[in-house]
Coordinates of N, CA and C in Angstrom, one line a residue:
X1 N 13.1 4.6 -9.0 CA 12.2 3.6 -8.4 C 10.8 4.1 -8.6
X2 N 9.9 3.1 -8.8 CA 8.5 3.4 -9.0 C 7.7 3.1 -7.8
X3 N 7.1 4.1 -7.2 CA 6.3 3.9 -6.0 C 4.9 4.2 -6.4
X4 N 4.0 3.2 -6.1 CA 2.5 3.4 -6.4 C 1.8 3.4 -5.0
X5 N 1.0 4.4 -4.9 CA 0.2 4.6 -3.7 C -1.3 4.3 -4.0
X6 N -1.9 3.4 -3.3 CA -3.3 3.0 -3.6 C -4.1 3.6 -2.4
X7 N -4.9 4.6 -2.6 CA -5.6 5.3 -1.5 C -7.1 5.0 -1.7
X8 N -7.8 4.4 -0.7 CA -9.2 4.0 -0.9 C -10.1 5.0 -0.1
X9 N -9.7 6.2 0.2 CA -10.5 7.1 0.9 C -11.7 7.5 0.0
X10 N -12.8 7.8 0.6 CA -14.0 8.1 -0.2 C -14.4 9.6 -0.2
X11 N -13.9 10.3 0.7 CA -14.2 11.8 0.7 C -13.1 12.6 0.2
X12 N -13.4 13.9 0.0 CA -12.4 14.9 -0.4 C -12.7 16.1 0.5
X13 N -11.7 16.5 1.3 CA -10.4 15.9 1.6 C -10.7 14.6 2.4
X14 N -9.6 13.8 2.4 CA -9.7 12.4 3.0 C -8.5 12.2 4.0
X15 N -8.8 11.8 5.2 CA -7.7 11.5 6.1 C -6.9 10.3 5.5
X16 N -7.5 9.4 4.8 CA -6.8 8.3 4.2 C -5.8 8.8 3.2
X17 N -6.2 9.7 2.3 CA -5.3 10.3 1.4 C -4.2 11.1 2.1
X18 N -4.5 11.8 3.1 CA -3.5 12.5 3.9 C -2.4 11.6 4.4
X19 N -2.9 10.5 5.0 CA -1.9 9.5 5.5 C -1.1 8.9 4.3
X20 N -1.7 8.6 3.2 CA -1.0 8.1 2.0 C 0.0 9.1 1.6
X21 N -0.3 10.3 1.5 CA 0.7 11.3 1.1 C 1.9 11.5 2.0
X22 N 1.6 11.4 3.3 CA 2.7 11.5 4.3 C 3.6 10.2 4.2
X23 N 3.0 9.1 4.0 CA 3.8 7.9 3.9 C 4.7 7.9 2.6
X24 N 4.1 8.4 1.5 CA 4.9 8.5 0.3 C 6.0 9.5 0.4
X25 N 5.8 10.6 1.1 CA 6.9 11.6 1.4 C 8.0 10.9 2.2
X26 N 7.6 10.1 3.2 CA 8.6 9.5 4.0 C 9.5 8.5 3.2
X27 N 8.9 7.8 2.2 CA 9.6 6.9 1.4 C 10.6 7.7 0.5
X28 N 10.1 8.8 -0.1 CA 10.9 9.6 -0.9 C 12.1 10.1 -0.2
X29 N 11.9 10.6 1.1 CA 13.0 11.1 1.9 C 14.0 10.0 2.2
X30 N 13.6 8.8 2.4 CA 14.5 7.7 2.9 C 15.1 7.0 1.7
X31 N 14.6 7.1 0.5 CA 15.2 6.4 -0.6 C 16.5 6.9 -1.0
X32 N 17.4 6.0 -1.5 CA 18.7 6.5 -2.0 C 18.8 6.6 -3.5
X33 N 17.6 6.7 -4.1 CA 17.5 6.9 -5.5 C 16.3 7.8 -5.8
X34 N 16.2 8.3 -7.0 CA 15.0 9.1 -7.3 C 13.7 8.2 -7.3
X35 N 12.6 8.7 -6.8 CA 11.4 8.0 -6.7 C 10.3 8.7 -7.5
X36 N 9.7 7.9 -8.4 CA 8.6 8.4 -9.2 C 7.3 7.9 -8.5
X37 N 6.5 8.8 -8.0 CA 5.3 8.5 -7.2 C 4.1 8.6 -8.0
X38 N 3.2 7.6 -8.0 CA 1.9 7.6 -8.7 C 0.9 7.3 -7.7
X39 N -0.2 8.1 -7.6 CA -1.2 7.9 -6.6 C -2.5 7.4 -7.4
X40 N -3.1 6.3 -6.9 CA -4.3 5.8 -7.5 C -5.4 6.0 -6.4
X41 N -6.4 6.8 -6.8 CA -7.6 7.0 -6.0 C -8.6 6.0 -6.4
X42 N -8.8 5.0 -5.6 CA -9.7 3.9 -5.9 C -11.1 4.4 -6.1
X43 N -11.6 5.4 -5.4 CA -12.9 5.9 -5.6 C -13.2 6.4 -7.0
X44 N -12.2 6.9 -7.7 CA -12.3 7.3 -9.1 C -12.5 6.1 -10.1
X45 N -12.2 4.9 -9.6 CA -12.3 3.7 -10.4 C -13.5 2.8 -10.1
X46 N -14.3 3.3 -9.2 CA -15.4 2.4 -8.7 C -16.3 1.8 -9.8
X47 N -16.7 2.6 -10.7 CA -17.6 2.1 -11.8 C -16.8 1.1 -12.6
X48 N -15.6 1.4 -13.0 CA -14.8 0.5 -13.8 C -14.5 -0.8 -13.1
X49 N -14.3 -0.7 -11.8 CA -14.0 -2.0 -11.0 C -15.3 -2.8 -11.0
X50 N -16.5 -2.2 -10.8 CA -17.7 -3.0 -10.8 C -17.9 -3.6 -12.2
X51 N -17.7 -2.9 -13.3 CA -17.8 -3.5 -14.6 C -16.8 -4.6 -14.8
X52 N -15.6 -4.5 -14.3 CA -14.6 -5.5 -14.5 C -15.0 -6.8 -13.7
X53 N -15.6 -6.6 -12.5 CA -16.1 -7.7 -11.8 C -17.2 -8.5 -12.5
X54 N -18.0 -7.7 -13.2 CA -19.2 -8.4 -13.9 C -18.9 -8.9 -15.3
X55 N -18.0 -8.2 -16.0 CA -17.7 -8.6 -17.4 C -16.3 -9.1 -17.6
X56 N -15.4 -9.0 -16.7 CA -14.1 -9.5 -16.8 C -13.1 -8.6 -17.6
X57 N -13.5 -7.4 -18.0 CA -12.7 -6.5 -18.8 C -12.5 -5.2 -18.1
X58 N -11.3 -4.7 -17.9 CA -11.1 -3.4 -17.3 C -11.2 -2.3 -18.3
X59 N -11.8 -1.2 -17.8 CA -11.8 0.0 -18.6 C -10.4 0.6 -18.7
X60 N -10.3 1.7 -19.5 CA -9.0 2.3 -19.7 C -8.3 2.8 -18.4
X61 N -9.0 3.5 -17.6 CA -8.4 4.0 -16.4 C -8.0 2.9 -15.4
X62 N -8.9 1.8 -15.3 CA -8.6 0.7 -14.4 C -7.4 -0.1 -15.0
X63 N -7.3 -0.3 -16.3 CA -6.2 -1.0 -16.9 C -4.9 -0.3 -16.6
X64 N -4.9 1.1 -16.7 CA -3.7 1.9 -16.4 C -3.3 1.7 -15.0
X65 N -4.3 1.7 -14.1 CA -4.0 1.5 -12.6 C -3.4 0.1 -12.4
X66 N -4.0 -0.9 -13.0 CA -3.5 -2.2 -12.9 C -2.0 -2.3 -13.4
X67 N -1.7 -1.7 -14.5 CA -0.4 -1.7 -15.1 C 0.6 -1.0 -14.1
X68 N 0.1 0.1 -13.5 CA 1.0 0.8 -12.6 C 1.3 0.0 -11.4
X69 N 0.4 -0.7 -10.8 CA 0.6 -1.5 -9.7 C 1.5 -2.7 -10.0
X70 N 1.3 -3.3 -11.2 CA 2.1 -4.4 -11.6 C 3.6 -4.0 -11.8
X71 N 3.8 -2.8 -12.4 CA 5.1 -2.3 -12.7 C 5.8 -1.6 -11.5
X72 N 5.1 -1.5 -10.4 CA 5.7 -0.7 -9.3 C 6.8 -1.5 -8.6
X73 N 7.8 -0.8 -8.1 CA 8.9 -1.4 -7.3 C 8.4 -1.5 -5.8
X74 N 7.4 -0.7 -5.4 CA 6.9 -0.8 -4.1 C 5.5 -0.2 -4.1
X75 N 4.7 -0.6 -3.1 CA 3.4 -0.1 -3.0 C 3.1 0.4 -1.6
X76 N 2.3 1.5 -1.5 CA 1.7 1.9 -0.2 C 0.2 1.7 -0.4
X77 N -0.4 1.0 0.5 CA -1.9 0.8 0.4 C -2.5 1.3 1.6
X78 N -3.5 2.2 1.5 CA -4.2 2.8 2.6 C -5.7 2.7 2.4
X79 N -6.4 2.2 3.5 CA -7.8 2.0 3.4 C -8.4 2.6 4.7
X80 N -9.6 3.2 4.5 CA -10.4 3.5 5.8 C -10.9 2.2 6.3
X81 N -11.2 2.2 7.6 CA -11.8 1.0 8.3 C -13.3 1.1 8.2
X82 N -13.9 0.0 7.6 CA -15.3 -0.1 7.5 C -15.7 -1.4 8.2
X83 N -16.5 -1.4 9.2 CA -17.0 -2.6 9.9 C -15.8 -3.5 10.3
X84 N -14.8 -2.9 10.9 CA -13.6 -3.5 11.5 C -12.7 -4.2 10.4
X85 N -12.8 -3.7 9.2 CA -11.9 -4.3 8.1 C -11.7 -3.3 7.1
X86 N -11.0 -3.7 6.0 CA -10.8 -2.8 4.9 C -12.1 -2.5 4.2
X87 N -12.2 -1.5 3.4 CA -13.4 -1.2 2.6 C -13.6 -2.1 1.5
X88 N -14.9 -2.3 1.1 CA -15.2 -3.2 0.0 C -14.6 -2.8 -1.3
X89 N -14.6 -1.5 -1.5 CA -14.0 -0.9 -2.8 C -12.5 -1.2 -2.8
X90 N -11.8 -1.1 -1.7 CA -10.4 -1.4 -1.6 C -10.1 -2.8 -2.0
X91 N -10.9 -3.7 -1.4 CA -10.8 -5.2 -1.6 C -11.1 -5.5 -3.1
X92 N -12.1 -4.9 -3.6 CA -12.5 -5.1 -5.0 C -11.4 -4.7 -6.0
X93 N -10.7 -3.6 -5.7 CA -9.5 -3.2 -6.5 C -8.5 -4.3 -6.6
X94 N -8.2 -4.9 -5.5 CA -7.2 -6.0 -5.5 C -7.8 -7.3 -6.0
X95 N -9.1 -7.4 -6.0 CA -9.7 -8.6 -6.6 C -9.6 -8.6 -8.1
X96 N -9.5 -7.5 -8.7 CA -9.4 -7.4 -10.2 C -8.0 -7.4 -10.7
X97 N -7.0 -7.4 -9.9 CA -5.6 -7.5 -10.3 C -5.3 -9.0 -10.7
X98 N -4.3 -9.1 -11.6 CA -3.8 -10.4 -12.0 C -3.3 -11.1 -10.7
X99 N -3.5 -12.4 -10.6 CA -3.2 -13.1 -9.4 C -1.7 -13.1 -9.0
X100 N -0.9 -12.8 -10.0 CA 0.6 -12.8 -9.7 C 1.1 -11.4 -9.6
X101 N 0.3 -10.4 -9.7 CA 0.7 -9.0 -9.8 C 1.6 -8.5 -8.6
X102 N 1.3 -9.1 -7.4 CA 2.0 -8.6 -6.2 C 3.0 -9.5 -5.7
X103 N 3.3 -10.6 -6.4 CA 4.2 -11.6 -5.9 C 5.6 -11.0 -5.7
X104 N 6.1 -11.0 -4.5 CA 7.4 -10.5 -4.1 C 7.5 -9.0 -4.0
X105 N 6.4 -8.3 -4.2 CA 6.4 -6.8 -4.2 C 6.3 -6.3 -2.8
X106 N 7.3 -5.4 -2.4 CA 7.2 -4.8 -1.0 C 6.0 -3.9 -0.9
X107 N 5.3 -4.0 0.2 CA 4.0 -3.2 0.4 C 4.0 -2.7 1.8
X108 N 3.7 -1.4 1.9 CA 3.5 -0.8 3.2 C 2.0 -0.7 3.5
X109 N 1.5 -1.3 4.6 CA 0.1 -1.4 4.9 C -0.3 -0.2 5.8
X110 N -1.4 0.4 5.5 CA -1.9 1.5 6.4 C -3.4 1.6 6.4
X111 N -3.9 2.2 7.4 CA -5.4 2.3 7.5 C -5.7 3.6 8.4
X112 N -6.9 4.1 8.2 CA -7.4 5.2 9.0 C -8.7 4.8 9.6
X113 N -9.0 5.4 10.8 CA -10.3 5.1 11.4 C -10.7 6.1 12.4
X114 N -11.9 6.1 12.9 CA -12.4 7.0 13.9 C -11.9 6.8 15.3
X115 N -11.4 5.6 15.6 CA -11.0 5.2 16.9 C -9.9 4.3 16.9
X116 N -9.1 4.3 17.9 CA -7.9 3.4 18.0 C -8.3 2.0 18.2
X117 N -9.6 1.7 18.5 CA -10.0 0.3 18.7 C -9.9 -0.5 17.4
X118 N -9.8 0.2 16.3 CA -9.8 -0.6 15.0 C -8.3 -0.8 14.5
X119 N -7.4 -0.5 15.3 CA -6.0 -0.6 14.9 C -5.5 -2.0 14.5
X120 N -6.2 -3.0 15.0 CA -5.9 -4.4 14.7 C -6.2 -4.7 13.3
X121 N -6.9 -3.8 12.5 CA -7.2 -4.1 11.1 C -5.9 -4.4 10.3
X122 N -4.8 -3.8 10.7 CA -3.6 -4.0 10.0 C -3.2 -5.5 10.0
X123 N -3.2 -6.1 11.2 CA -2.8 -7.4 11.4 C -3.8 -8.5 11.2
X124 N -5.1 -8.1 11.3 CA -6.1 -9.1 11.2 C -6.9 -9.1 9.9
X125 N -6.7 -8.1 9.1 CA -7.3 -8.0 7.8 C -6.3 -7.7 6.6
X126 N -5.5 -6.7 6.8 CA -4.6 -6.3 5.7 C -3.4 -7.3 5.5
X127 N -2.8 -7.7 6.6 CA -1.6 -8.6 6.4 C -2.1 -10.0 5.8
X128 N -3.2 -10.6 6.3 CA -3.6 -11.8 5.6 C -3.9 -11.6 4.1
X129 N -4.6 -10.5 3.8 CA -4.9 -10.3 2.4 C -3.6 -10.2 1.5
X130 N -2.6 -9.4 2.0 CA -1.4 -9.3 1.2 C -0.5 -10.5 1.3
X131 N -0.6 -11.2 2.3 CA 0.1 -12.5 2.4 C -0.5 -13.5 1.3
X132 N -1.8 -13.5 1.2 CA -2.4 -14.3 0.2 C -2.0 -13.9 -1.2
X133 N -1.8 -12.6 -1.4 CA -1.4 -12.1 -2.7 C 0.1 -12.3 -2.9
X134 N 0.8 -12.8 -2.0 CA 2.2 -13.1 -2.0 C 3.1 -11.9 -2.1
X135 N 2.6 -10.8 -1.5 CA 3.3 -9.6 -1.4 C 4.2 -9.7 -0.1
X136 N 5.2 -8.8 0.0 CA 6.1 -8.7 1.1 C 5.7 -7.5 1.9
X137 N 4.9 -7.7 3.0 CA 4.5 -6.5 3.8 C 5.6 -6.1 4.7
X138 N 5.9 -4.8 4.8 CA 7.0 -4.3 5.7 C 6.5 -4.5 7.1
X139 N 7.4 -4.7 8.1 CA 7.0 -5.0 9.5 C 6.1 -3.9 10.1
X140 N 6.4 -2.6 9.8 CA 5.6 -1.6 10.5 C 4.5 -1.1 9.6
X141 N 3.3 -1.4 10.1 CA 2.1 -0.9 9.5 C 1.7 0.4 10.2
X142 N 1.0 1.2 9.5 CA 0.6 2.5 10.2 C -0.9 2.7 10.2
X143 N -1.4 2.8 11.4 CA -2.8 3.1 11.6 C -3.0 4.4 12.2
X144 N -3.9 5.2 11.7 CA -4.1 6.6 12.2 C -5.6 6.8 12.6
X145 N -5.8 6.9 13.9 CA -7.2 7.2 14.3 C -7.4 8.7 14.3
X146 N -8.6 9.1 14.5 CA -8.8 10.6 14.5 C -8.0 11.3 15.5
X147 N -7.8 10.7 16.7 CA -7.0 11.4 17.7 C -5.5 11.4 17.5
X148 N -5.0 10.6 16.5 CA -3.6 10.5 16.2 C -3.0 11.7 15.4
X149 N -3.9 12.4 14.7 CA -3.4 13.5 13.9 C -2.9 14.6 14.8
X150 N -1.7 14.9 14.7 CA -1.1 16.0 15.5 C -0.6 15.4 16.8
X151 N -0.8 14.2 17.1 CA -0.4 13.6 18.4 C 1.0 13.0 18.3
X152 N 1.6 12.8 19.4 CA 2.9 12.2 19.4 C 2.9 10.8 19.0
X153 N 3.9 10.4 18.2 CA 4.0 9.0 17.8 C 3.7 8.7 16.3
X154 N 2.7 9.4 15.7 CA 2.3 9.1 14.4 C 3.5 9.4 13.4
X155 N 4.1 10.5 13.5 CA 5.2 10.9 12.6 C 6.3 9.9 12.7
X156 N 6.6 9.4 13.9 CA 7.7 8.4 14.0 C 7.4 7.1 13.3
X157 N 6.1 6.7 13.5 CA 5.7 5.4 12.8 C 5.7 5.6 11.3
X158 N 5.3 6.7 10.8 CA 5.4 7.0 9.3 C 6.8 6.9 8.8
X159 N 7.7 7.6 9.5 CA 9.1 7.6 9.1 C 9.7 6.1 9.1
X160 N 9.4 5.4 10.2 CA 9.9 4.0 10.3 C 9.4 3.2 9.2
X161 N 8.1 3.2 8.9 CA 7.5 2.4 7.8 C 8.1 2.9 6.5
X162 N 8.3 4.2 6.3 CA 8.8 4.7 5.0 C 10.2 4.2 4.8
X163 N 11.0 4.1 5.9 CA 12.4 3.6 5.8 C 12.4 2.1 5.4
X164 N 11.5 1.4 6.0 CA 11.4 -0.1 5.8 C 11.0 -0.3 4.3
X165 N 10.1 0.4 3.8 CA 9.7 0.2 2.4 C 10.8 0.6 1.5
X166 N 11.4 1.8 1.7 CA 12.5 2.3 0.8 C 13.6 1.2 0.8
X167 N 13.9 0.6 1.9 CA 15.0 -0.3 1.9 C 14.7 -1.6 1.2
X168 N 13.5 -1.9 1.0 CA 13.1 -3.2 0.3 C 12.9 -2.9 -1.2
X169 N 12.7 -1.7 -1.6 CA 12.5 -1.4 -3.1 C 13.8 -1.5 -3.8
X170 N 13.8 -2.2 -5.0 CA 15.0 -2.4 -5.8 C 15.3 -1.0 -6.4
X171 N 16.6 -0.8 -6.5 CA 17.1 0.4 -7.2 C 16.9 0.3 -8.7
X172 N 16.7 1.4 -9.4 CA 16.4 1.4 -10.8 C 17.5 0.5 -11.6
X173 N 18.7 0.7 -11.3 CA 19.8 0.0 -12.0 C 19.8 -1.5 -11.7
X174 N 19.1 -1.9 -10.6 CA 19.1 -3.3 -10.2 C 17.7 -4.0 -10.4
X175 N 16.8 -3.3 -11.1 CA 15.4 -3.7 -11.2 C 15.4 -5.0 -12.0
X176 N 14.6 -6.0 -11.5 CA 14.5 -7.3 -12.2 C 13.0 -7.6 -12.2
X177 N 12.6 -8.7 -12.7 CA 11.3 -9.2 -12.7 C 10.9 -9.5 -11.2
X178 N 9.6 -9.4 -10.8 CA 9.3 -9.7 -9.4 C 9.8 -11.0 -9.0
X179 N 10.2 -11.0 -7.7 CA 10.7 -12.3 -7.1 C 10.3 -12.3 -5.7
X180 N 10.3 -13.5 -5.1 CA 10.0 -13.6 -3.7 C 11.3 -13.3 -2.9
X181 N 11.2 -12.4 -2.0 CA 12.4 -12.0 -1.2 C 12.5 -12.9 0.0
X182 N 13.6 -13.6 0.2 CA 13.7 -14.5 1.3 C 13.6 -13.6 2.6
X183 N 13.1 -14.3 3.6 CA 12.8 -13.6 4.9 C 14.1 -13.0 5.5
X184 N 15.2 -13.8 5.5 CA 16.5 -13.4 6.0 C 17.0 -12.1 5.3
X185 N 16.7 -12.0 4.0 CA 17.1 -10.8 3.2 C 16.3 -9.6 3.6
X186 N 15.0 -9.8 3.9 CA 14.1 -8.8 4.3 C 14.6 -8.2 5.7
X187 N 14.9 -9.1 6.6 CA 15.4 -8.6 7.9 C 16.7 -7.9 7.8
X188 N 17.7 -8.4 7.0 CA 19.0 -7.8 6.8 C 18.8 -6.4 6.2
X189 N 17.8 -6.2 5.3 CA 17.6 -4.9 4.7 C 17.1 -3.9 5.7
X190 N 16.5 -4.3 6.8 CA 15.9 -3.4 7.7 C 16.8 -3.0 8.8
X191 N 18.0 -3.7 9.0 CA 18.9 -3.4 10.0 C 19.6 -2.0 9.7
X192 N 19.7 -1.2 10.8 CA 20.4 0.1 10.6 C 21.8 0.0 10.2

């Protein structure tokens, strides 16, 4: 299985990348097949994204990232919260993808922020964006505020979301072209 992680953290080290890595590890633990994980650091593509927005052509690194996302069996997307929403760079990365790249693709939504007051970003910004892109967002999104690191509950949310994504990713021997997964099938896949 091919898992692609899109991390939009801007600093090094980044709590956004830390959350992304923990989510990827949870998917790997829960998958019943070998998982090939690729991490895309959006900050490294900022200049190529800007050029693509203005001239319509991706540079080499951006084209490789677009191909990775298109060919993924599942995605983990993690953004820091800026002004109560996803970051502009995060959104710009998804703006330069082919309009059908995420159709039917299972996606785990996650975000980081300084306060728990921004936790609604998952349902009020990320879910609508990925719904518009026709992706299949897993039910459990993971938001991590500064006080959540090391606190009770975050590890359980990470594991639950990892299980949900792993259960929706097609196994390598069953991989097909992207398709829209019926809602009933999504729910059946999540039952223990």
